[in-house]
PDB file of C-alpha atoms in Angstrom:
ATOM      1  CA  UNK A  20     -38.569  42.547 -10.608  1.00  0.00           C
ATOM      2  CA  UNK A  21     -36.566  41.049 -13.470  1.00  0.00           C
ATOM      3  CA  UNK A  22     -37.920  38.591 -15.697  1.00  0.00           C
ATOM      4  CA  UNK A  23     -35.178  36.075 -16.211  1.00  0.00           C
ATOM      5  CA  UNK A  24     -37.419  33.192 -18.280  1.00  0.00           C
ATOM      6  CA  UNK A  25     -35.506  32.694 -21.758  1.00  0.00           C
ATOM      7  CA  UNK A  26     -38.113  33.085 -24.391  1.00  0.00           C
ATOM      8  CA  UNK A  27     -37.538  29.903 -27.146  1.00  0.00           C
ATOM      9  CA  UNK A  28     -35.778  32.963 -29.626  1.00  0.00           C
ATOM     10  CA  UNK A  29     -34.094  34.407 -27.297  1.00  0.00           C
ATOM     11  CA  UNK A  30     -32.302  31.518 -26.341  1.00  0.00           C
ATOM     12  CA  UNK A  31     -31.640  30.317 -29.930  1.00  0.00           C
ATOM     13  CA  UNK A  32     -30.716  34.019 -30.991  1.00  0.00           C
ATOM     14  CA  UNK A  33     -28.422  34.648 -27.879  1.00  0.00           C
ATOM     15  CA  UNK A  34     -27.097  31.619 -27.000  1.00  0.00           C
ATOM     16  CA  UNK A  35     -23.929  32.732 -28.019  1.00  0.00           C
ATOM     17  CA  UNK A  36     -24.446  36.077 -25.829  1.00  0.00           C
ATOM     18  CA  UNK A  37     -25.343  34.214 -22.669  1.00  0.00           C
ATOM     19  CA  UNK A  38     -22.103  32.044 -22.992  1.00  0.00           C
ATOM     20  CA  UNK A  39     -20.111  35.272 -23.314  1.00  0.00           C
ATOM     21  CA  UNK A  40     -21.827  36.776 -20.547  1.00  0.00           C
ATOM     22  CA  UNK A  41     -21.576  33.809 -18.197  1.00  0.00           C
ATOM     23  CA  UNK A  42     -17.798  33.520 -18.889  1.00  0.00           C
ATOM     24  CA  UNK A  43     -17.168  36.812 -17.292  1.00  0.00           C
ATOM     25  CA  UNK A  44     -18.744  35.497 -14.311  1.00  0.00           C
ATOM     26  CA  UNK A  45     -16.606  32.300 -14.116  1.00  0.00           C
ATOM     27  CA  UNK A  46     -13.013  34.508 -15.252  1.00  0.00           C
ATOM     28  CA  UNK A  47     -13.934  36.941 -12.705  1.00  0.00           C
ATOM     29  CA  UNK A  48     -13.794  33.831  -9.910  1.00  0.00           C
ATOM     30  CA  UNK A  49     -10.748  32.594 -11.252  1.00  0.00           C
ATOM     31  CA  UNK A  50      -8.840  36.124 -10.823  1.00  0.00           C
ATOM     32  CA  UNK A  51     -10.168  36.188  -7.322  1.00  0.00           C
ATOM     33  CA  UNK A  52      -8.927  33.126  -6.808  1.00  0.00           C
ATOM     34  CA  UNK A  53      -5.268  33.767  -8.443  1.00  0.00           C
ATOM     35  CA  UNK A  54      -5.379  36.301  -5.273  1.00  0.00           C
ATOM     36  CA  UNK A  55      -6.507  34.006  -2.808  1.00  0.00           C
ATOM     37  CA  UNK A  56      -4.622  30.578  -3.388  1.00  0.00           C
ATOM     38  CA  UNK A  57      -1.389  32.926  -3.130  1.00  0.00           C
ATOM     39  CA  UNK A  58      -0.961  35.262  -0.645  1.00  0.00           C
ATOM     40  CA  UNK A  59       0.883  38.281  -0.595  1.00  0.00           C
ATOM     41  CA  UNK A  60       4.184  38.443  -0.434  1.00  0.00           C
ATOM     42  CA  UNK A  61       6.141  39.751   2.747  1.00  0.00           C
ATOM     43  CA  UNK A  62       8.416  41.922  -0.012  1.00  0.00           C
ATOM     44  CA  UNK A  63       8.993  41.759  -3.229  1.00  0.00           C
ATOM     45  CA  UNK A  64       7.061  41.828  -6.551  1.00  0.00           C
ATOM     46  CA  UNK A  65       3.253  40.755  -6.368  1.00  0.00           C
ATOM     47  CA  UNK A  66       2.987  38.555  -9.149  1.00  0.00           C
ATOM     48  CA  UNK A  67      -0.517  36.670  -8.213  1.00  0.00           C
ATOM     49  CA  UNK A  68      -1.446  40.688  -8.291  1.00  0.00           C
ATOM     50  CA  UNK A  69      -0.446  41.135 -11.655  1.00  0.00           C
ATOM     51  CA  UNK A  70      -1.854  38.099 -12.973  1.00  0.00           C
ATOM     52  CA  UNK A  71      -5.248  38.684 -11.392  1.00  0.00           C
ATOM     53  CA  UNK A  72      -5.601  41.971 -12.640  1.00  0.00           C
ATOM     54  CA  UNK A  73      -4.983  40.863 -16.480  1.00  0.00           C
ATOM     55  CA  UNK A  74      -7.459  38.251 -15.550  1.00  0.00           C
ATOM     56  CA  UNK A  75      -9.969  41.014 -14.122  1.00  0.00           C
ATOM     57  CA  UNK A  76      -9.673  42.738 -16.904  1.00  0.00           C
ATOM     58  CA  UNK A  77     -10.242  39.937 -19.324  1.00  0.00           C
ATOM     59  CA  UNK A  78     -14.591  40.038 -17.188  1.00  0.00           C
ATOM     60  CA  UNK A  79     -14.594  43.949 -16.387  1.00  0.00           C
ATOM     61  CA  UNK A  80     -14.673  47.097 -18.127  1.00  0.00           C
ATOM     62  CA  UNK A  81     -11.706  49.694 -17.627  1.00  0.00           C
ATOM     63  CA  UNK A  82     -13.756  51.630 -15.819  1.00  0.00           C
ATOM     64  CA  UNK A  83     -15.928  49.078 -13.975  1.00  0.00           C
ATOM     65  CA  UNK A  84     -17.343  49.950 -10.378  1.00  0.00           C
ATOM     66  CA  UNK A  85     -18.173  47.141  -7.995  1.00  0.00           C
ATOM     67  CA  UNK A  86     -19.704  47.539  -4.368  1.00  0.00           C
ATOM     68  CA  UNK A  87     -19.590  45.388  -1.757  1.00  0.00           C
ATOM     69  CA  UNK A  88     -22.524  45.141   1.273  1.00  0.00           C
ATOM     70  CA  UNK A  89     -20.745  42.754   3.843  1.00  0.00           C
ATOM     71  CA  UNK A  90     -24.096  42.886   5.837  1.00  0.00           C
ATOM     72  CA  UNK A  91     -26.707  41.657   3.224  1.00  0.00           C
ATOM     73  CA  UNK A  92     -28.637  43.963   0.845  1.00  0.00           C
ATOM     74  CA  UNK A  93     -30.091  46.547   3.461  1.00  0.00           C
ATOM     75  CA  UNK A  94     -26.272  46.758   4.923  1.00  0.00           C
ATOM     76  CA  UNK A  95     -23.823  49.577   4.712  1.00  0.00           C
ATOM     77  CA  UNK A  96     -22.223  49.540   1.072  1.00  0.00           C
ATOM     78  CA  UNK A  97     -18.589  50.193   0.256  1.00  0.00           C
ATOM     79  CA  UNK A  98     -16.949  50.771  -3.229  1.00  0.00           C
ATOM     80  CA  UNK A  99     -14.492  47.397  -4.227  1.00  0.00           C
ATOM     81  CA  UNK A 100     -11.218  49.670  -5.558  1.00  0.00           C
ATOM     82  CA  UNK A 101     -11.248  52.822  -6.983  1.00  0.00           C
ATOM     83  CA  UNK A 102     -12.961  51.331 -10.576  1.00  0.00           C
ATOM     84  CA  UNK A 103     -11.251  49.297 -13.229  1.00  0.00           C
ATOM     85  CA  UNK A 104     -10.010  46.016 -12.662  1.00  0.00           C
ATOM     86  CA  UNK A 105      -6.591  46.345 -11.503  1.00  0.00           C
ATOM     87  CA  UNK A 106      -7.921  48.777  -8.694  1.00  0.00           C
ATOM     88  CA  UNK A 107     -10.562  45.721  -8.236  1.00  0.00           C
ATOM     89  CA  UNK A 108      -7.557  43.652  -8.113  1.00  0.00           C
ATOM     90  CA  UNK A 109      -5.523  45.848  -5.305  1.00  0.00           C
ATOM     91  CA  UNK A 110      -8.910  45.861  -3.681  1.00  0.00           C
ATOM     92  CA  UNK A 111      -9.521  42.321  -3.360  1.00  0.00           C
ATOM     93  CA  UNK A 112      -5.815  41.281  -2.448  1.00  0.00           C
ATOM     94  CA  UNK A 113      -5.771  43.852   0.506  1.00  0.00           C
ATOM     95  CA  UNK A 114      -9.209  42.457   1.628  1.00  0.00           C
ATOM     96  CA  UNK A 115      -7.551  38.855   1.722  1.00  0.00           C
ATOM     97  CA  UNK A 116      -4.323  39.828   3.156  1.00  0.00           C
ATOM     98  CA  UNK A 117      -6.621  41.914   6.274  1.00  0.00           C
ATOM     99  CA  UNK A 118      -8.332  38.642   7.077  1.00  0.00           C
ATOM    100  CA  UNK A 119      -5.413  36.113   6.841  1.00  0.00           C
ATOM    101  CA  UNK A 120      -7.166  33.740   3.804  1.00  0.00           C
ATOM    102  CA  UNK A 121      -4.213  31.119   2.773  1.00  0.00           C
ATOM    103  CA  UNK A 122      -6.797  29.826   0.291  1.00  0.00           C
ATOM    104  CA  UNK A 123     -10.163  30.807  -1.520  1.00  0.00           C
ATOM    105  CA  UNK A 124     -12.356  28.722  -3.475  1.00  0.00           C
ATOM    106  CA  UNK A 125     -15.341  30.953  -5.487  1.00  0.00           C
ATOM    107  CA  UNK A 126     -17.005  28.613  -7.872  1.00  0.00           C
ATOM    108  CA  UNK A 127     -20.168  30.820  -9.565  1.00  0.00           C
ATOM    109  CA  UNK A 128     -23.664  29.220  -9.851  1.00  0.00           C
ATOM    110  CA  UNK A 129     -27.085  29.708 -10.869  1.00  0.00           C
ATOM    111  CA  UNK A 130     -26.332  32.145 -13.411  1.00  0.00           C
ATOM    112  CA  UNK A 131     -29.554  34.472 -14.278  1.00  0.00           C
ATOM    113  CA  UNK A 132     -29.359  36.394 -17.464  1.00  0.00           C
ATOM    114  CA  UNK A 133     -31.606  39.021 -19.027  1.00  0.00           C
ATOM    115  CA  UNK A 134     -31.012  41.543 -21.739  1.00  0.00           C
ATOM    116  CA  UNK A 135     -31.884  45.189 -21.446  1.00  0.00           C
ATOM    117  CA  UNK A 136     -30.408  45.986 -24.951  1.00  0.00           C
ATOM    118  CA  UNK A 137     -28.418  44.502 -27.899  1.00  0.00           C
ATOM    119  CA  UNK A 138     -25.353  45.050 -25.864  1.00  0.00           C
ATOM    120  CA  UNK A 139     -26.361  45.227 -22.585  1.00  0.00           C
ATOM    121  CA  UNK A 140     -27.877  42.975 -20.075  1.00  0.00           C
ATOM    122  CA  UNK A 141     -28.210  42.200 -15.926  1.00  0.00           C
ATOM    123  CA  UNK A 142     -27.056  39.293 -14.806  1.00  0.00           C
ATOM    124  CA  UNK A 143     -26.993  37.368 -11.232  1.00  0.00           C
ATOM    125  CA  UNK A 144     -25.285  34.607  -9.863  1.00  0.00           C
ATOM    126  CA  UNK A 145     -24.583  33.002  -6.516  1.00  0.00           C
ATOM    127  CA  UNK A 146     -21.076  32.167  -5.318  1.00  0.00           C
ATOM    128  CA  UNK A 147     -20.597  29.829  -2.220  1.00  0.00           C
ATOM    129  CA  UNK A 148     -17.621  31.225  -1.394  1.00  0.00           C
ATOM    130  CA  UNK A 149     -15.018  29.083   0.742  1.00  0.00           C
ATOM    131  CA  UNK A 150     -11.603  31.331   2.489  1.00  0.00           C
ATOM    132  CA  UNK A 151      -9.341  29.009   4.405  1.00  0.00           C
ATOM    133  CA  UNK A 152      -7.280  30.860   7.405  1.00  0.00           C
ATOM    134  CA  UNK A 153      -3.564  29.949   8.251  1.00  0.00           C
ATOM    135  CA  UNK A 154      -5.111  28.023  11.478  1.00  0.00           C
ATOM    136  CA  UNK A 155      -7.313  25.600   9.545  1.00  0.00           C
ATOM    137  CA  UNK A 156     -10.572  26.863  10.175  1.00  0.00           C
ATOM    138  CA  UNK A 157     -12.123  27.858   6.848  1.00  0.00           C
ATOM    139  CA  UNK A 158     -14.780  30.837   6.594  1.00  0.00           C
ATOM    140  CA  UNK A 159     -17.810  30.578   4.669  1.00  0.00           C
ATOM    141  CA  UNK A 160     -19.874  33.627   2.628  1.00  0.00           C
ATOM    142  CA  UNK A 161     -21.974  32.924   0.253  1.00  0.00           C
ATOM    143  CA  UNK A 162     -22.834  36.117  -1.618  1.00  0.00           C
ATOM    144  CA  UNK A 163     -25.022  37.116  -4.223  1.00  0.00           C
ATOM    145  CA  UNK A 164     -23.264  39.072  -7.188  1.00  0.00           C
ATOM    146  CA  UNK A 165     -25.947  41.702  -9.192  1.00  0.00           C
ATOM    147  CA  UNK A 166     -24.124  42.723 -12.396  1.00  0.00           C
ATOM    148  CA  UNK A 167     -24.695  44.902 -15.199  1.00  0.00           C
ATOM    149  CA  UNK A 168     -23.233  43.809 -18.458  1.00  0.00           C
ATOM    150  CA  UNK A 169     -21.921  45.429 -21.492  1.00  0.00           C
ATOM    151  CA  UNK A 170     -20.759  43.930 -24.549  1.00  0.00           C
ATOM    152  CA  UNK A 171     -17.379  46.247 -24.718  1.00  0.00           C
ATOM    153  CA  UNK A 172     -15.082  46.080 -27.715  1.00  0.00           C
ATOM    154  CA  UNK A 173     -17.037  42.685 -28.833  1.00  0.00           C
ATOM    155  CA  UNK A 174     -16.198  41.055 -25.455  1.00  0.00           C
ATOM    156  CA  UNK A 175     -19.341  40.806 -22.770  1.00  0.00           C
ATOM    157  CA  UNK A 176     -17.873  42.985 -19.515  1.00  0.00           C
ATOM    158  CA  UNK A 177     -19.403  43.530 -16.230  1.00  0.00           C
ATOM    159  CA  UNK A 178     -19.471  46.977 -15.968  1.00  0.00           C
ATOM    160  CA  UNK A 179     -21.119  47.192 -12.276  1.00  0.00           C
ATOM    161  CA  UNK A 180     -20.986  44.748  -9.881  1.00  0.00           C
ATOM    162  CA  UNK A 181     -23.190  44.616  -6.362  1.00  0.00           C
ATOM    163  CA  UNK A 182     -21.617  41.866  -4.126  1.00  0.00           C
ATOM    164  CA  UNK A 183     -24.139  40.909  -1.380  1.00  0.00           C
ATOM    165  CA  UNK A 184     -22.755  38.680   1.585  1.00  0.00           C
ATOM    166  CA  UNK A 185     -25.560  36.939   2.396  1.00  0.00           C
ATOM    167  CA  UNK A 186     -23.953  35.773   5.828  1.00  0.00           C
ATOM    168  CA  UNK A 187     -20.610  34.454   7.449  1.00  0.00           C
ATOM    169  CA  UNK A 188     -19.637  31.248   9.824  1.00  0.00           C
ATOM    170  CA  UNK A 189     -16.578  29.979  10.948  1.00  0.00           C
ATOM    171  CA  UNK A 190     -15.728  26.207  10.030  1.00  0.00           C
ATOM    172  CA  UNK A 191     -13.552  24.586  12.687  1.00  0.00           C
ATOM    173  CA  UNK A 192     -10.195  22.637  11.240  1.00  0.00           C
ATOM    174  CA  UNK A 193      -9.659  19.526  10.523  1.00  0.00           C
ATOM    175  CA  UNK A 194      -7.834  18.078   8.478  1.00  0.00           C
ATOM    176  CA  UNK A 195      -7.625  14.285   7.623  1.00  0.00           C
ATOM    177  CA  UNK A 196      -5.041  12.202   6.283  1.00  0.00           C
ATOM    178  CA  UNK A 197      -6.669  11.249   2.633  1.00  0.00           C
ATOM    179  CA  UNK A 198      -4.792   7.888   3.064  1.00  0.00           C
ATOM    180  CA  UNK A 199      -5.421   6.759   6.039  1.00  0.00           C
ATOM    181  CA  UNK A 200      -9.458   6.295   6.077  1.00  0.00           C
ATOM    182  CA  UNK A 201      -9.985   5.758   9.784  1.00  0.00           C
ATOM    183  CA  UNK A 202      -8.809   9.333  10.031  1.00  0.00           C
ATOM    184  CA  UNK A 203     -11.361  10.572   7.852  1.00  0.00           C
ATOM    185  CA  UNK A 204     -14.352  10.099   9.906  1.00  0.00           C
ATOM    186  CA  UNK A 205     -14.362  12.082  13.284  1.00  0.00           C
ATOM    187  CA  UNK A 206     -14.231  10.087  16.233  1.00  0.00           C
TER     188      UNK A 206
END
């Protein structure tokens, strides 16, 4: 088991380092969510693609390697893309597309940090992750990202990401009018 208490000099000495390392975290989200706040198009150029993958690469190594376990930690395992973000990027836009998501929302929290090495380090965080469908229902996974981290060029990459789906449930629609309040309460 990982110790992830900050010693006092640690966390004066690496402040700096965790910031870094945590900001992958949060640009890797954001790329994710480039992808899911704008669907595919039918035909044509791909441009949430494109920017996503300069995004991805901006939190992952060229080569990085992420997994995903859909059924929890003991589940079957399945690499995200070939390696590298843009084939992370591919990866997680045909993923969305599959399933229909008009939206995503994949805000990252409880960010654990230790370091293995003067450039490396593990890090985990938890992402409740929110996927609207076309039909208003919204799907909710939170997952469980395990990452190793690399300081790479001066920049702190994840270089392997695990992404644990913890479980999945359905949200029925409903939408209310935010300006008519009677509407917002369910009847």
């Amino acid at each position: 088991m990982t110790d992830f208490a900050i010693r006092i000099n640690d966390h004066h000495d690496r402040a700096l380092d965790r910031l870094g390392i945590a900001d992958a975290a949060y640009i890797y989200g954001a790329a994710v969510d480039i992808l899911g706040n704008n669907p595919a198009p039918a035909d044509g150029p791909d441009e949430a693609l494109e920017r996503a993958a300069a995004k991805m690469a901006e939190a992952l190594t060229p080569d990085a390697q992420l997994t995903i376990y859909l059924a929890g930690p003991d589940g079957p395992a399945q690499p995200f893309g070939d390696g590298g973000p843009e084939s992370v990027a591919r990866a997680v836009r045909a993923y969305f597309t599959a399933y229909g998501y008009v939206g995503t929302q994949h805000p990252v929290s409880n960010v654990r940090i230790a370091f293995t090495g003067d450039d490396s380090a593990i890090m985990t965080c938890d992402i409740p992750c929110y996927h609207w469908l076309a039909d208003q229902r919204m799907l909710l996974a939170p997952v469980t990202y395990y990452d190793e981290v690399v300081r790479h060029e001066g920049v702190w990459k994840i270089a392997r990401r695990s992404i644990y789906a913890l479980r999945f449930w359905i949200a029925e629609g409903y939408a209310p009018d935010p300006l008519d309040p009677a509407m917002a309460r369910p009847a």
